[in-house]
Short mmCIF file of C-alpha atoms and ligand atoms in Angstrom, two decimals:
data_model
loop_
_atom_site.label_atom_id
_atom_site.label_comp_id
_atom_site.label_asym_id
_atom_site.label_seq_id
_atom_site.Cartn_x
_atom_site.Cartn_y
_atom_site.Cartn_z
CA UNK K 1 17.86 9.31 -20.13
CA UNK K 2 18.76 7.51 -16.99
CA UNK K 3 15.99 7.51 -14.44
CA UNK K 4 17.25 7.66 -10.81
CA UNK K 5 14.81 5.75 -8.63
CA UNK K 6 14.10 4.61 -5.06
CA UNK K 7 12.15 1.47 -5.18
CA UNK K 8 9.87 0.88 -2.22
CA UNK K 9 8.87 -2.72 -1.98
CA UNK K 10 7.39 -5.72 -0.11
CA UNK K 11 8.96 -8.82 -1.83
CA UNK K 12 6.98 -10.59 -2.91
CA UNK K 13 7.15 -12.66 -6.12
CA UNK K 14 6.04 -9.83 -8.50
CA UNK K 15 8.09 -7.56 -6.60
CA UNK K 16 11.19 -9.83 -7.23
CA UNK K 17 10.34 -9.76 -10.96
CA UNK K 18 10.14 -5.88 -10.94
CA UNK K 19 13.36 -5.40 -8.94
CA UNK K 20 15.38 -7.53 -11.22
CA UNK K 21 13.87 -5.75 -14.22
CA UNK K 22 14.86 -2.34 -12.72
CA UNK K 23 18.32 -3.74 -12.14
CA UNK K 24 18.62 -4.90 -15.65
CA UNK K 25 17.22 -1.76 -17.29
CA UNK K 26 20.17 0.49 -18.70
CA UNK K 27 17.94 3.43 -18.29
CA UNK K 28 17.17 2.91 -14.68
CA UNK K 29 19.61 3.46 -11.78
CA UNK K 30 18.25 2.18 -8.58
CA UNK K 31 19.52 4.26 -5.65
CA UNK K 32 18.23 1.92 -2.90
CA UNK K 33 15.49 -0.39 -1.99
CA UNK K 34 13.15 0.71 0.84
CA UNK K 35 11.00 -2.03 2.35
CA UNK K 36 7.60 -2.16 3.72
CA UNK K 37 5.26 -4.73 5.20
CA UNK K 38 2.58 -5.97 2.92
CA UNK K 39 2.94 -9.40 1.14
CA UNK K 40 5.02 -10.24 4.13
CA UNK K 41 6.10 -8.89 7.47
CA UNK K 42 8.62 -5.98 7.17
CA UNK K 43 11.52 -8.05 8.61
CA UNK K 44 11.07 -10.67 6.03
CA UNK K 45 10.36 -7.96 3.24
CA UNK K 46 13.92 -6.32 4.25
CA UNK K 47 15.52 -9.68 4.27
CA UNK K 48 14.13 -10.79 0.99
CA UNK K 49 15.28 -7.47 -0.60
CA UNK K 50 18.82 -8.12 0.56
CA UNK K 51 18.60 -11.74 -0.87
CA UNK K 52 17.57 -10.37 -4.25
CA UNK K 53 20.28 -7.69 -4.23
CA UNK K 54 22.88 -10.37 -3.49
CA UNK K 55 21.66 -12.66 -6.16
CA UNK K 56 21.59 -9.80 -8.74
CA UNK K 57 25.21 -8.60 -7.62
CA UNK K 58 23.73 -5.19 -6.55
CA UNK K 59 25.50 -3.45 -3.89
CA UNK K 60 23.05 -0.72 -3.01
CA UNK K 61 21.55 0.32 0.29
CA UNK K 62 18.51 -1.56 1.60
CA UNK K 63 16.33 -0.08 4.43
CA UNK K 64 13.62 -1.44 6.67
CA UNK K 65 10.45 0.79 6.84
CA UNK K 66 7.02 0.63 8.38
CA UNK K 67 5.73 -2.62 9.74
CA UNK K 68 2.10 -1.39 10.66
CA UNK K 69 -0.54 0.51 8.75
CA UNK K 70 -0.77 4.33 9.62
CA UNK K 71 -4.18 3.50 11.48
CA UNK K 72 -5.15 0.24 13.04
CA UNK K 73 -3.67 -3.03 14.02
CA UNK K 74 -1.03 -5.04 12.14
CA UNK K 75 -2.26 -6.32 8.89
CA UNK K 76 -2.76 -9.94 7.74
CA UNK K 77 -0.11 -10.88 5.10
CA UNK K 78 -0.38 -12.28 1.55
CA UNK K 79 1.36 -15.70 2.22
CA UNK K 80 -1.35 -17.59 0.40
CA UNK K 81 -0.26 -15.58 -2.68
CA UNK K 82 3.48 -15.39 -2.28
CA UNK K 83 4.37 -18.42 0.05
CA UNK K 84 5.50 -18.46 3.63
CA UNK K 85 8.78 -17.07 2.50
CA UNK K 86 7.43 -14.52 0.02
CA UNK K 87 9.26 -16.44 -2.71
CA UNK K 88 6.96 -19.24 -3.36
CA UNK K 89 8.30 -21.58 -0.76
CA UNK K 90 11.40 -22.37 -2.86
CA UNK K 91 13.82 -22.57 0.19
CA UNK K 92 16.23 -19.99 -1.34
CA UNK K 93 19.23 -19.21 1.17
CA UNK K 94 18.87 -15.84 2.73
CA UNK K 95 21.54 -13.27 2.33
CA UNK K 96 23.93 -12.31 5.27
CA UNK K 97 24.22 -8.75 4.06
CA UNK K 98 23.33 -6.00 6.64
CA UNK K 99 20.63 -3.38 6.17
CA UNK K 100 21.39 0.39 6.00
CA UNK K 101 20.61 1.46 9.52
CA UNK K 102 18.39 4.41 8.49
CA UNK K 103 14.62 3.99 8.40
CA UNK K 104 13.16 3.75 4.84
CA UNK K 105 11.39 7.10 5.34
CA UNK K 106 14.88 8.78 6.42
CA UNK K 107 16.56 7.19 3.37
CA UNK K 108 13.95 8.61 1.08
CA UNK K 109 14.39 12.17 2.41
CA UNK K 110 18.23 11.94 2.60
CA UNK K 111 18.46 10.68 -0.88
CA UNK K 112 16.02 13.31 -2.22
CA UNK K 113 17.88 16.01 -0.49
CA UNK K 114 21.10 14.87 -2.06
CA UNK K 115 19.68 14.66 -5.57
CA UNK K 116 17.16 17.43 -5.72
CA UNK K 117 14.68 17.17 -8.61
CA UNK K 118 16.25 14.08 -9.92
CA UNK K 119 14.73 11.00 -8.14
CA UNK K 120 11.60 9.18 -8.99
CA UNK K 121 9.86 7.34 -6.16
CA UNK K 122 8.65 4.08 -7.38
CA UNK K 123 6.32 2.44 -4.79
CA UNK K 124 5.13 -1.22 -5.28
CA UNK K 125 3.88 -2.00 -1.87
CA UNK K 126 1.57 -0.24 0.81
CA UNK K 127 2.41 3.42 1.01
CA UNK K 128 3.58 4.02 4.60
CA UNK K 129 7.15 4.73 3.89
CA UNK K 130 6.12 7.54 1.42
CA UNK K 131 3.54 8.96 3.83
CA UNK K 132 6.08 9.09 6.69
CA UNK K 133 8.74 10.55 4.35
CA UNK K 134 6.31 13.35 3.65
CA UNK K 135 5.78 13.91 7.34
CA UNK K 136 9.63 14.03 7.94
CA UNK K 137 10.21 16.41 4.91
CA UNK K 138 6.99 18.32 4.01
CA UNK K 139 8.94 19.71 0.99
CA UNK K 140 9.50 16.28 -0.48
CA UNK K 141 7.21 16.97 -3.29
CA UNK K 142 9.56 19.86 -4.40
CA UNK K 143 12.54 17.54 -3.95
CA UNK K 144 11.58 14.67 -6.01
CA UNK K 145 10.95 14.42 -9.74
CA UNK K 146 7.69 12.32 -9.46
CA UNK K 147 6.03 9.20 -8.06
CA UNK K 148 4.96 6.17 -10.01
CA UNK K 149 2.96 3.64 -7.95
CA UNK K 150 1.57 0.09 -8.55
CA UNK K 151 -1.68 0.19 -6.72
CA UNK K 152 -5.40 1.06 -6.84
CA UNK K 153 -8.19 0.23 -9.07
CA UNK K 154 -9.73 3.24 -10.73
CA UNK K 155 -12.39 1.96 -13.23
CA UNK K 156 -12.23 -1.85 -12.44
CA UNK K 157 -13.09 -3.96 -9.37
CA UNK K 158 -10.52 -4.48 -6.58
CA UNK K 159 -8.63 -7.58 -5.67
CA UNK K 160 -9.16 -7.58 -1.93
CA UNK K 161 -12.65 -6.34 -1.65
CA UNK K 162 -14.98 -5.32 -4.57
CA UNK K 163 -13.60 -1.85 -4.55
CA UNK K 164 -9.89 -2.03 -3.27
CA UNK K 165 -6.57 -3.20 -4.45
CA UNK K 166 -4.24 -4.76 -1.82
CA UNK K 167 -1.48 -2.13 -1.66
CA UNK K 168 -4.02 0.66 -1.12
CA UNK K 169 -6.36 -1.50 1.17
CA UNK K 170 -3.33 -2.47 3.29
CA UNK K 171 -2.71 1.07 4.29
CA UNK K 172 -5.50 3.35 3.13
CA UNK K 173 -4.56 6.26 5.44
CA UNK K 174 -1.10 6.38 4.27
CA UNK K 175 -2.23 6.25 0.55
CA UNK K 176 -4.66 9.03 1.16
CA UNK K 177 -1.66 11.28 2.41
CA UNK K 178 0.51 10.25 -0.63
CA UNK K 179 -2.31 10.86 -3.07
CA UNK K 180 -3.09 14.15 -1.58
CA UNK K 181 0.40 15.50 -1.75
CA UNK K 182 1.36 18.11 -4.33
CA UNK K 183 3.58 15.75 -6.60
CA UNK K 184 3.37 14.33 -10.21
CA UNK K 185 1.92 11.00 -9.33
CA UNK K 186 1.20 8.29 -11.77
CA UNK K 187 -0.87 5.22 -10.65
CA UNK K 188 -0.61 1.64 -12.33
CA UNK K 189 -3.42 0.11 -10.84
CA UNK K 190 -5.47 -3.20 -11.48
CA UNK K 191 -6.95 -1.38 -14.51
CA UNK K 192 -3.63 -2.31 -16.38
CA UNK K 193 -2.05 -4.90 -14.27
CA UNK K 194 -5.00 -7.33 -14.41
CA UNK K 195 -5.19 -6.77 -18.07
CA UNK K 196 -2.12 -8.62 -18.70
CA UNK K 197 -1.86 -12.31 -17.79
CA UNK K 198 1.46 -14.07 -18.07
CA UNK K 199 1.57 -17.74 -19.03
CA UNK K 200 4.19 -20.46 -18.13
CA UNK K 201 5.43 -19.93 -21.47
CA UNK K 202 6.51 -16.28 -20.78
CA UNK K 203 8.24 -17.62 -17.44
CA UNK K 204 10.13 -20.27 -19.53
CA UNK K 205 11.29 -17.48 -21.90
CA UNK K 206 12.38 -15.28 -18.91
CA UNK K 207 14.38 -18.14 -17.54
CA UNK K 208 15.93 -18.91 -21.04
CA UNK K 209 16.91 -15.14 -21.35
CA UNK K 210 18.42 -14.93 -17.94
CA UNK K 211 19.22 -18.23 -16.04
CA UNK K 212 20.02 -16.69 -12.74
CA UNK K 213 17.30 -13.86 -12.39
CA UNK K 214 14.85 -15.16 -14.86
CA UNK K 215 15.33 -18.75 -13.36
CA UNK K 216 14.53 -17.35 -9.88
CA UNK K 217 11.43 -15.63 -11.15
CA UNK K 218 10.18 -18.95 -12.84
CA UNK K 219 11.00 -21.17 -9.94
CA UNK K 220 9.40 -18.69 -7.29
CA UNK K 221 6.43 -18.13 -9.49
CA UNK K 222 5.10 -21.65 -9.57
CA UNK K 223 3.26 -21.18 -6.29
CA UNK K 224 2.01 -17.76 -7.51
CA UNK K 225 0.74 -19.40 -10.71
CA UNK K 226 -1.27 -21.84 -8.77
CA UNK K 227 -2.78 -19.10 -6.78
CA UNK K 228 -3.87 -17.01 -9.83
CA UNK K 229 -5.09 -20.03 -11.75
CA UNK K 230 -7.60 -21.22 -9.32
CA UNK K 231 -11.01 -21.43 -10.91
CA UNK K 232 -9.50 -20.82 -14.40
CA UNK K 233 -8.99 -23.08 -17.30
CA UNK K 234 -5.59 -21.69 -18.17
CA UNK K 235 -2.48 -21.27 -15.99
CA UNK K 236 -1.51 -17.57 -15.55
CA UNK K 237 -0.07 -15.06 -13.25
CA UNK K 238 0.06 -11.13 -13.04
CA UNK K 239 3.27 -9.20 -12.83
CA UNK K 240 1.64 -6.20 -11.31
CA UNK K 241 4.76 -4.48 -9.93
CA UNK K 242 7.02 -4.04 -12.94
CA UNK K 243 4.58 -1.78 -14.66
CA UNK K 244 5.49 1.57 -13.35
CA UNK K 245 9.18 0.79 -14.17
CA UNK K 246 8.15 -0.25 -17.75
CA UNK K 247 6.47 3.19 -17.90
CA UNK K 248 9.77 5.08 -17.12
CA UNK K 249 11.39 2.98 -19.72
CA UNK K 250 8.80 3.41 -22.56
CA UNK K 251 5.98 5.55 -21.63
CA UNK K 252 4.41 4.66 -25.16
CA UNK K 253 3.24 1.41 -24.00
CA UNK K 254 0.59 2.82 -21.91
CA UNK K 255 -2.59 5.18 -22.19
CA UNK K 256 -3.12 7.62 -19.23
CA UNK K 257 -5.85 9.65 -18.22
CA UNK K 258 -5.71 12.53 -15.62
CA UNK K 259 -8.24 12.91 -13.03
CA UNK K 260 -9.07 13.90 -9.44
CA UNK K 261 -8.65 11.18 -6.88
CA UNK K 262 -9.99 10.31 -3.57
CA UNK K 263 -9.02 7.36 -1.29
CA UNK K 264 -11.67 5.92 0.89
CA UNK K 265 -10.63 5.22 4.55
CA UNK K 266 -14.07 4.17 5.92
CA UNK K 267 -14.33 0.39 6.92
CA UNK K 268 -16.74 -0.51 4.05
CA UNK K 269 -14.89 1.20 1.23
CA UNK K 270 -11.40 1.14 2.72
CA UNK K 271 -8.85 1.52 0.11
CA UNK K 272 -11.14 2.47 -2.84
CA UNK K 273 -9.38 4.87 -5.36
CA UNK K 274 -12.16 6.74 -6.94
CA UNK K 275 -10.91 8.79 -10.00
CA UNK K 276 -13.06 11.60 -11.64
CA UNK K 277 -11.46 12.23 -15.04
CA UNK K 278 -10.90 15.90 -15.76
CA UNK K 279 -14.09 17.53 -17.09
CA UNK K 280 -16.37 14.83 -15.85
CA UNK K 281 -17.80 16.60 -12.71
CA UNK K 282 -18.45 20.04 -11.52
CA UNK K 283 -18.83 18.90 -7.93
CA UNK K 284 -16.61 21.16 -5.72
CA UNK K 285 -15.52 18.33 -3.46
CA UNK K 286 -14.08 16.38 -6.44
CA UNK K 287 -12.45 19.78 -8.03
CA UNK K 288 -10.61 20.12 -4.84
CA UNK K 289 -9.28 16.70 -4.88
CA UNK K 290 -5.77 16.42 -5.99
CA UNK K 291 -5.10 15.46 -9.66
CA UNK K 292 -3.00 12.32 -10.80
CA UNK K 293 -2.51 10.20 -13.92
CA UNK K 294 -4.02 6.92 -14.08
CA UNK K 295 -2.80 4.22 -16.59
CA UNK K 296 -5.95 2.77 -18.36
CA UNK K 297 -4.48 0.71 -21.12
CA UNK K 298 -1.25 -1.10 -21.86
CA UNK K 299 0.11 -2.85 -25.04
CA UNK K 300 0.58 -6.46 -23.75
CA UNK K 301 2.88 -7.70 -26.73
CA UNK K 302 5.20 -4.80 -26.43
CA UNK K 303 5.38 -4.94 -22.62
CA UNK K 304 6.11 -8.73 -22.72
CA UNK K 305 9.05 -7.98 -25.27
CA UNK K 306 10.30 -5.27 -23.07
CA UNK K 307 10.53 -7.47 -20.07
CA UNK K 308 12.08 -10.34 -22.09
CA UNK K 309 14.66 -8.22 -23.89
CA UNK K 310 15.64 -6.40 -20.72
CA UNK K 311 16.18 -9.81 -18.77
CA UNK K 312 18.30 -10.83 -21.68
CA UNK K 313 20.63 -7.95 -21.32
C1 BDR B 401 -0.15 -5.85 -5.39
O1 BDR B 401 -0.22 -6.59 -4.13
C2 BDR B 401 0.87 -7.47 -3.95
O2 BDR B 401 0.32 -8.68 -3.67
C3 BDR B 401 1.80 -7.45 -5.14
O3 BDR B 401 3.05 -7.46 -4.77
C4 BDR B 401 1.33 -6.02 -5.74
O4 BDR B 401 2.14 -5.21 -5.30
C5 BDR B 401 -1.06 -6.36 -6.41
O5 BDR B 401 -2.35 -6.02 -5.87
CA1 CA B 402 4.32 -5.42 -4.17
#
């Protein structure tokens, strides 16, 4: 079965790896890239998405989305993780292609209306575009097939604060809106993405399987590996963003649990995604909270093989 998706992204090195994975997958049709601030400002995020599409010979719409959190001032960015250019400072020439003139949220709504029941929204950055699309079209949950996100930390610590993962922390109010909506949402958080370190050998293999796209990921990841290897004996990095896509292709790679979710927006706990597994509580405040699926385990060996095999296609 082919999954029609809109990929909402803030490229970003692991975003680039995920975008190429999606392009390479025969079972995934990417209808468009919608971009958001996060790892980098939104204008750079949009430009980077155009550049990745050109490199991969993909002629699909790319739209620019929100550049600010739902509430509060402009964010700091993760240049210390992804480099000044979002691609690990490799000096890659930017594309001259043009953006689709619509906002990301409008593109999501238009595309969902044109393909009722068929589109999965895959979000691998902060959730402002999805929240805005829900405001533009309150019936969006009925129009899309489902939502798969990289973000959150259900039963493990965060990576920005002790309790919050970066994508959710970056726009906690937007995440609260998206998690509360009445749609089938599956969360791939640090519970699974931090469980799977990738070594330089994996990057060599990726580049060997696909010189152009794997080669780009290998080159841009050197900075990313430096960041993740600080204070460790080994050299590793984490490709968080490809996991919701891998799930679409092969759900058997993951174990999921269903639970009621709440997103904290208060300053101390901002961005915390607390999950009460079904049956674990009788507390009314939790029973009223919306239900989501949360990935709790992933098969590392099979996931790596899927990435390598797909890049080789
Ligand atoms: C998430 O934050 C970003 O740095 C990555 O691209 C990923 O989407 C991981 O916490
Ligand atoms: Ca991302």
